[in-house]
Short mmCIF file of C-alpha atoms in Angstrom, two decimals:
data_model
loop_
_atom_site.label_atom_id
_atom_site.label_comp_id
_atom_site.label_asym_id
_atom_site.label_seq_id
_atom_site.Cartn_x
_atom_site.Cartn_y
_atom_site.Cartn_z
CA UNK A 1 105.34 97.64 66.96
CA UNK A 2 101.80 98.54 66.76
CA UNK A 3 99.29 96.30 69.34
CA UNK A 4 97.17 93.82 67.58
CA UNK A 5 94.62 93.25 70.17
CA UNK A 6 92.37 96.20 71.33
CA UNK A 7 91.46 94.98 74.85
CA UNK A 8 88.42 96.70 76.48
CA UNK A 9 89.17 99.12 79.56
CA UNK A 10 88.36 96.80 81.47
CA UNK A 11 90.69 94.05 80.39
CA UNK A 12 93.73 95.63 79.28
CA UNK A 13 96.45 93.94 79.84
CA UNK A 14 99.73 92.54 78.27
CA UNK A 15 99.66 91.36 74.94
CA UNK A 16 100.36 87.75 75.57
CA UNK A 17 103.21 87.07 72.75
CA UNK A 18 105.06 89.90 73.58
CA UNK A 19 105.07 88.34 76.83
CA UNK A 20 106.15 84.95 75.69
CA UNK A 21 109.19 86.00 73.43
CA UNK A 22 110.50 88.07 76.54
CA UNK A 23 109.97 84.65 78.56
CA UNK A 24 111.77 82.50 76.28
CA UNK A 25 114.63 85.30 76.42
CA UNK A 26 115.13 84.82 80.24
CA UNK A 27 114.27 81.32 80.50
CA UNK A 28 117.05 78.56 80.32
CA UNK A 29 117.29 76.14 77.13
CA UNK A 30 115.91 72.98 79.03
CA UNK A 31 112.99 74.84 80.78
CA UNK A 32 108.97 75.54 79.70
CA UNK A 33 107.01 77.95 80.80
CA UNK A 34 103.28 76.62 80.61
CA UNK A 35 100.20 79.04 79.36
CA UNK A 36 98.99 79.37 82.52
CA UNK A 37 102.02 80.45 84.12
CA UNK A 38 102.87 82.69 81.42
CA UNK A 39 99.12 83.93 81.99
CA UNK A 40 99.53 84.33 86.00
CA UNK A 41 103.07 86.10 84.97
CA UNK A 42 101.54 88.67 83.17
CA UNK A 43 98.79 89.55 86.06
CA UNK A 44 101.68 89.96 88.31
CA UNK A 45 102.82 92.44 85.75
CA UNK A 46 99.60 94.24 85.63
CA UNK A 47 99.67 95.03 89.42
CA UNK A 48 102.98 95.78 89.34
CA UNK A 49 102.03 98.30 86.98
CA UNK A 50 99.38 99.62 89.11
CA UNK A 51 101.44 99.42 91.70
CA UNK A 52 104.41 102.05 90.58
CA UNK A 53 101.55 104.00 88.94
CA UNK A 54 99.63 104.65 92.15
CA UNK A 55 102.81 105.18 94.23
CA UNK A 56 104.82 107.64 91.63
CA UNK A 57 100.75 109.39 91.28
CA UNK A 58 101.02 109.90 95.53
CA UNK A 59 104.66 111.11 95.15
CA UNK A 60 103.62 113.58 92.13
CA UNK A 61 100.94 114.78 93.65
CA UNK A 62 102.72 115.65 97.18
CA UNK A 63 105.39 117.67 94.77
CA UNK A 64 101.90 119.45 93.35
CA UNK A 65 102.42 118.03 90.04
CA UNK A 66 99.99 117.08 87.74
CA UNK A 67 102.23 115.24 85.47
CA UNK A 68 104.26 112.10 86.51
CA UNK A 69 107.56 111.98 85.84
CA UNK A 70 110.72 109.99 86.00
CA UNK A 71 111.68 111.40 88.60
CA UNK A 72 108.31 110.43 90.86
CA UNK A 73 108.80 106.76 89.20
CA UNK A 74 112.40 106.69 90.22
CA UNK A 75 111.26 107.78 93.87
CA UNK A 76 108.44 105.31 93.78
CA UNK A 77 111.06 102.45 92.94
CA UNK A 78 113.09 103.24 96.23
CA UNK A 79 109.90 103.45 98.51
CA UNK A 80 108.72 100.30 97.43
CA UNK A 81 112.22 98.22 97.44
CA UNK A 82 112.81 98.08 94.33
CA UNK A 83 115.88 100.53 94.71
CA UNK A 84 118.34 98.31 92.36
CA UNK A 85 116.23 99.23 89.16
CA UNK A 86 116.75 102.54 89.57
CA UNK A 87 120.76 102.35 87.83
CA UNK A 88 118.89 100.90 84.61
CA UNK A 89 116.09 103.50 84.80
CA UNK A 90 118.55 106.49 84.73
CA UNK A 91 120.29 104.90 81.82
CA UNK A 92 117.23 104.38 79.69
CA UNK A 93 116.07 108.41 80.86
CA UNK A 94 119.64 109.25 79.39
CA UNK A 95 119.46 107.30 75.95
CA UNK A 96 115.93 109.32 75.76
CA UNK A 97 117.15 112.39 76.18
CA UNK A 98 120.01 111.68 73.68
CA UNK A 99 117.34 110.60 71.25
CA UNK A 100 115.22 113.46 71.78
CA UNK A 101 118.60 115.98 71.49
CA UNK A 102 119.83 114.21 68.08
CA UNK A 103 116.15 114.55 66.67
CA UNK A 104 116.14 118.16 67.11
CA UNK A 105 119.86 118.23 65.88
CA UNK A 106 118.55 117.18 62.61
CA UNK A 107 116.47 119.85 61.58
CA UNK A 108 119.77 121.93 61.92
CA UNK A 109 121.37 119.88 59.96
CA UNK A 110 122.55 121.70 56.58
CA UNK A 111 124.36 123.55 58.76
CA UNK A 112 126.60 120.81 59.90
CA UNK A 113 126.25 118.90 57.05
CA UNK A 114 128.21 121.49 55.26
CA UNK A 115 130.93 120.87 57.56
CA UNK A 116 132.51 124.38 57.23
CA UNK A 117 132.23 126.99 59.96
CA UNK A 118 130.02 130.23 59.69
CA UNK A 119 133.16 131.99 58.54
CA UNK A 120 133.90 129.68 56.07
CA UNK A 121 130.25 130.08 55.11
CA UNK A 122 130.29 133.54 54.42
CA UNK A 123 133.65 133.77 52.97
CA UNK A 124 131.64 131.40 50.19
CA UNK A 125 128.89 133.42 50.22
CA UNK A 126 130.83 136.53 49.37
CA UNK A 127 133.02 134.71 46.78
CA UNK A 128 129.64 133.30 44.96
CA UNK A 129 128.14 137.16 44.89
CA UNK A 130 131.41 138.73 44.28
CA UNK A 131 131.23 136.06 40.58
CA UNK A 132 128.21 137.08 40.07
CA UNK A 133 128.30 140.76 40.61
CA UNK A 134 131.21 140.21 37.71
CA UNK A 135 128.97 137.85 35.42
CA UNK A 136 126.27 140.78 35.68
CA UNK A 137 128.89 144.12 35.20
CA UNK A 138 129.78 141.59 31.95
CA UNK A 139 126.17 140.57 30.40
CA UNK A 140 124.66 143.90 31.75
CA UNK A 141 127.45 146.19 30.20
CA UNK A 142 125.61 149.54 31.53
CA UNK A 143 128.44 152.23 31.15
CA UNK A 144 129.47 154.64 32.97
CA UNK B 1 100.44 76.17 104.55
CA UNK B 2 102.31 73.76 107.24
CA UNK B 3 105.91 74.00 106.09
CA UNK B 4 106.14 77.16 106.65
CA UNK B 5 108.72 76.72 109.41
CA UNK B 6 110.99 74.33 107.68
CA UNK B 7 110.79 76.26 104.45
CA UNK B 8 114.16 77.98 103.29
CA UNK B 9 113.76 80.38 100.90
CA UNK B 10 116.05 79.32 98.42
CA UNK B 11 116.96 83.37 97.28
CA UNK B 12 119.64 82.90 100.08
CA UNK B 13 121.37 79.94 98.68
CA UNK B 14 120.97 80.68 94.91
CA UNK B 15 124.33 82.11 92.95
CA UNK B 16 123.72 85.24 91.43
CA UNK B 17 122.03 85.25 88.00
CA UNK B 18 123.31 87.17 85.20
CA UNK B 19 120.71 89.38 83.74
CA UNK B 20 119.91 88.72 80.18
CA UNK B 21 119.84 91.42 77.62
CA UNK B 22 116.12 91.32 76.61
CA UNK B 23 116.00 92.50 72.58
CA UNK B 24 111.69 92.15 72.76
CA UNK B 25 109.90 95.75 73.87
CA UNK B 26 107.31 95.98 75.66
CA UNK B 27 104.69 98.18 73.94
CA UNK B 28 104.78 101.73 75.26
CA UNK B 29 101.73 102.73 74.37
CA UNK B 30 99.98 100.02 75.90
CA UNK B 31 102.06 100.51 79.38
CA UNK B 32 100.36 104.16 79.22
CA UNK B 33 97.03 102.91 78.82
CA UNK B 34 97.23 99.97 81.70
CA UNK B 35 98.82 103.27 83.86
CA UNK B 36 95.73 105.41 83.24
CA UNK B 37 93.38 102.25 83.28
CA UNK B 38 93.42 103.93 86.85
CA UNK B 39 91.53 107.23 87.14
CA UNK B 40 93.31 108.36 89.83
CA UNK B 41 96.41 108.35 87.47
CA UNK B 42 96.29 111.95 85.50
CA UNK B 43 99.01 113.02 82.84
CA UNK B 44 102.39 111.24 82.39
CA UNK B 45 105.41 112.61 80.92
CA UNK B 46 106.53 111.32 77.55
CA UNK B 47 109.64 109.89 78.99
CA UNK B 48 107.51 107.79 81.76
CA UNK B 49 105.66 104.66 80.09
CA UNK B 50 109.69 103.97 78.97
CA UNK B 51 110.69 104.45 81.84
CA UNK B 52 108.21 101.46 83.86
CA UNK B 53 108.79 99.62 80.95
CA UNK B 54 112.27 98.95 81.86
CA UNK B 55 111.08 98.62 85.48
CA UNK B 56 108.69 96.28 84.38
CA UNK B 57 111.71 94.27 82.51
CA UNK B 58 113.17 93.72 85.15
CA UNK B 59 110.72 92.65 87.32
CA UNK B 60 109.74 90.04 84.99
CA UNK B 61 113.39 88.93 84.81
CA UNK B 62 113.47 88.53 88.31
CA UNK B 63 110.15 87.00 88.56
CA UNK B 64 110.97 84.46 85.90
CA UNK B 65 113.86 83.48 87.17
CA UNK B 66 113.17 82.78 90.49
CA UNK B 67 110.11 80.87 89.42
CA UNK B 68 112.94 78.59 86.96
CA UNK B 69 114.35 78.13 90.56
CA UNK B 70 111.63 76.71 92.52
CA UNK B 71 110.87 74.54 89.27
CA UNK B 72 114.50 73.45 88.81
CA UNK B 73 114.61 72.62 92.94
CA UNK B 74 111.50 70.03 92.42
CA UNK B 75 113.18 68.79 89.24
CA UNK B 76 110.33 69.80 86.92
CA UNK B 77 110.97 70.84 83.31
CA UNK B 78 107.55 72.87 83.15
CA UNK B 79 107.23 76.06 84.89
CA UNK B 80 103.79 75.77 87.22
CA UNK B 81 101.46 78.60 88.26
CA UNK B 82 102.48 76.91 91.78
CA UNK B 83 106.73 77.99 91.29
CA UNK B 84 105.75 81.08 90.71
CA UNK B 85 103.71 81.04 93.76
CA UNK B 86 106.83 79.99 96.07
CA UNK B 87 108.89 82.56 93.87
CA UNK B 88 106.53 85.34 95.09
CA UNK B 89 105.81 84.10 98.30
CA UNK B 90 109.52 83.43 98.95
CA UNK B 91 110.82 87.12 98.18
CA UNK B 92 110.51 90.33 100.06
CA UNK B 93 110.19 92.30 97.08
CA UNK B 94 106.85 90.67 95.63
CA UNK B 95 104.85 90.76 98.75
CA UNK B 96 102.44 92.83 97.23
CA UNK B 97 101.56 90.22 94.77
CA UNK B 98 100.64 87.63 97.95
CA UNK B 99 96.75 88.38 97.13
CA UNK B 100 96.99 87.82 93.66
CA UNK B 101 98.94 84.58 93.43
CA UNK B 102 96.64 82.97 96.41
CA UNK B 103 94.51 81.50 94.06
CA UNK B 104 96.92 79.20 92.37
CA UNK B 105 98.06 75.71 94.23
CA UNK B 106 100.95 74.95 96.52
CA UNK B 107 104.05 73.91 95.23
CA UNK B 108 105.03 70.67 96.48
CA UNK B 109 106.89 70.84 99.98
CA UNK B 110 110.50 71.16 100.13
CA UNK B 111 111.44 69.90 103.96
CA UNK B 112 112.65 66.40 102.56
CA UNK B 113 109.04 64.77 103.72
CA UNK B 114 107.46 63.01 101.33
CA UNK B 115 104.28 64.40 100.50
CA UNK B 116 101.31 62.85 101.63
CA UNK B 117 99.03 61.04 98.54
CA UNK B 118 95.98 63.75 97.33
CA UNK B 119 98.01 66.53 98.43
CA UNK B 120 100.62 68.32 96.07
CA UNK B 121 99.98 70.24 92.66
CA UNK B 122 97.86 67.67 91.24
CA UNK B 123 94.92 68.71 93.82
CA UNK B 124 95.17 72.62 91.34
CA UNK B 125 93.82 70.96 88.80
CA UNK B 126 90.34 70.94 90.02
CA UNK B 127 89.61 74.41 88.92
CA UNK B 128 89.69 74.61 84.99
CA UNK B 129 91.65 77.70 83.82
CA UNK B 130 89.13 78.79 80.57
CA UNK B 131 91.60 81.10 78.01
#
């Protein structure tokens, strides 16, 4: 889903229907969420944001890491009290790894797509030269 | 802010929600570029915008839904700047967003008194919100 908007720096923020369709997902049948709530909801995203950022940035950079990961957000999470996301997080981290496994899979995949093993494989392979090898001793007819 | 006393967060006495299964993303990309908005924030792994944007999820989730709370307590079918307000100031976890909700009104006063006349979430409406 590619952003519509292109906020400056300085304003970036949530794009505001995105925002609204998750709203109307949590929200009960019989309740409204006016603009200006839904606008004051999605500064209290921004700083929470900022605030995860900054903390997982401090933990990173106490490990010597220039590169925040997971790992520093998950740690983050628990020093700030948020400690009950982290089950989620892990299973989210997990899905993504699966993802990233299964893309690289895929490049293999004639391989398994053949569904034989590499026995099998070059049990074929021998069989296919060992006709050919035949076709050619019978078109090539060299004597001797 | 005189009811402080009497007030009881209602967090205590609410059942627990279920937690919805949200099918709308957040935009990753976007996520990344609020994170490094800050320049003290360097390189993130690939795996990390994801990974706040489930945090952020269910944040909102909880946010929402404790603001649906405060509104449903006052009998009000819109959802006010001012519930979200008491939802923030009325949980632990969203202390850090005390500074940033101050500017919207008080939600009316829970303590059973009635309210006195010129007071309550009319008075917000003095400052014009411009979109």
């Amino acid at each position: 889903m590619s952003d519509r908007e292109a906020p400056s720096s300085d304003d970036l923020s949530l794009p505001k229907a995105t925002v609204q369709k998750i709203v109307s997902e949590i929200i009960p049948a019989d309740l409204v969420f006016s603009r200006e709530t839904r606008d004051a909801l999605i500064e209290c995203c921004v700083e929470f944001i900022g605030l995860i950022s900054t903390q997982a940035n401090d933990i990173a950079e106490g490990e010597a890491k220039k590169t925040i990961a997971s790992e520093h957000v998950i740690k983050a999470l628990q020093e700030l009290g948020f400690a009950d996301y982290i089950e989620p997080i892990r299973e989210v981290i997990q899905e993504h790894k699966e993802t990233q496994k299964q893309g690289r899979e895929r490049k293999v995949g004639k391989f398994e797509a053949s569904g034989m093993t590499e026995e099998e494989l070059l049990r074929k392979q021998e069989e296919l030269f060992g006709l050919a090898r035949s076709k050619l001793n019978q078109e090539g007819g060299t004597s001797g | 802010m005189n009811t402080d006393d009497e007030y009881i967060p209602p967090t205590a006495n609410q059942p627990e929600q279920p937690l919805p299964i949200i099918k709308t993303r957040f935009p990753v990309a976007r996520i990344k570029k609020i994170m490094q908005a800050d320049d003290d924030i360097g390189k993130v792994a690939q795996a990390t915008p994801l990974v706040v944007a489930k945090a952020l999820e269910l944040f909102m989730i909880s946010l929402v839904q404790e603001s649906c709370n405060q509104a449903r307590m006052r009998n009000a079918k819109r959802v006010s700047p001012a519930h979200l307000k008491q939802a923030v100031l009325g949980t632990e976890q969203f202390d850090f967003l005390a500074e940033t909700v101050g500017k919207y009104p008080d939600p009316i006063a829970l303590s059973g008194d009635k309210a006195e006349p010129g007071t309550g979430p009319g008075r917000g409406r003095r400052r014009k919100v411009v979109e």
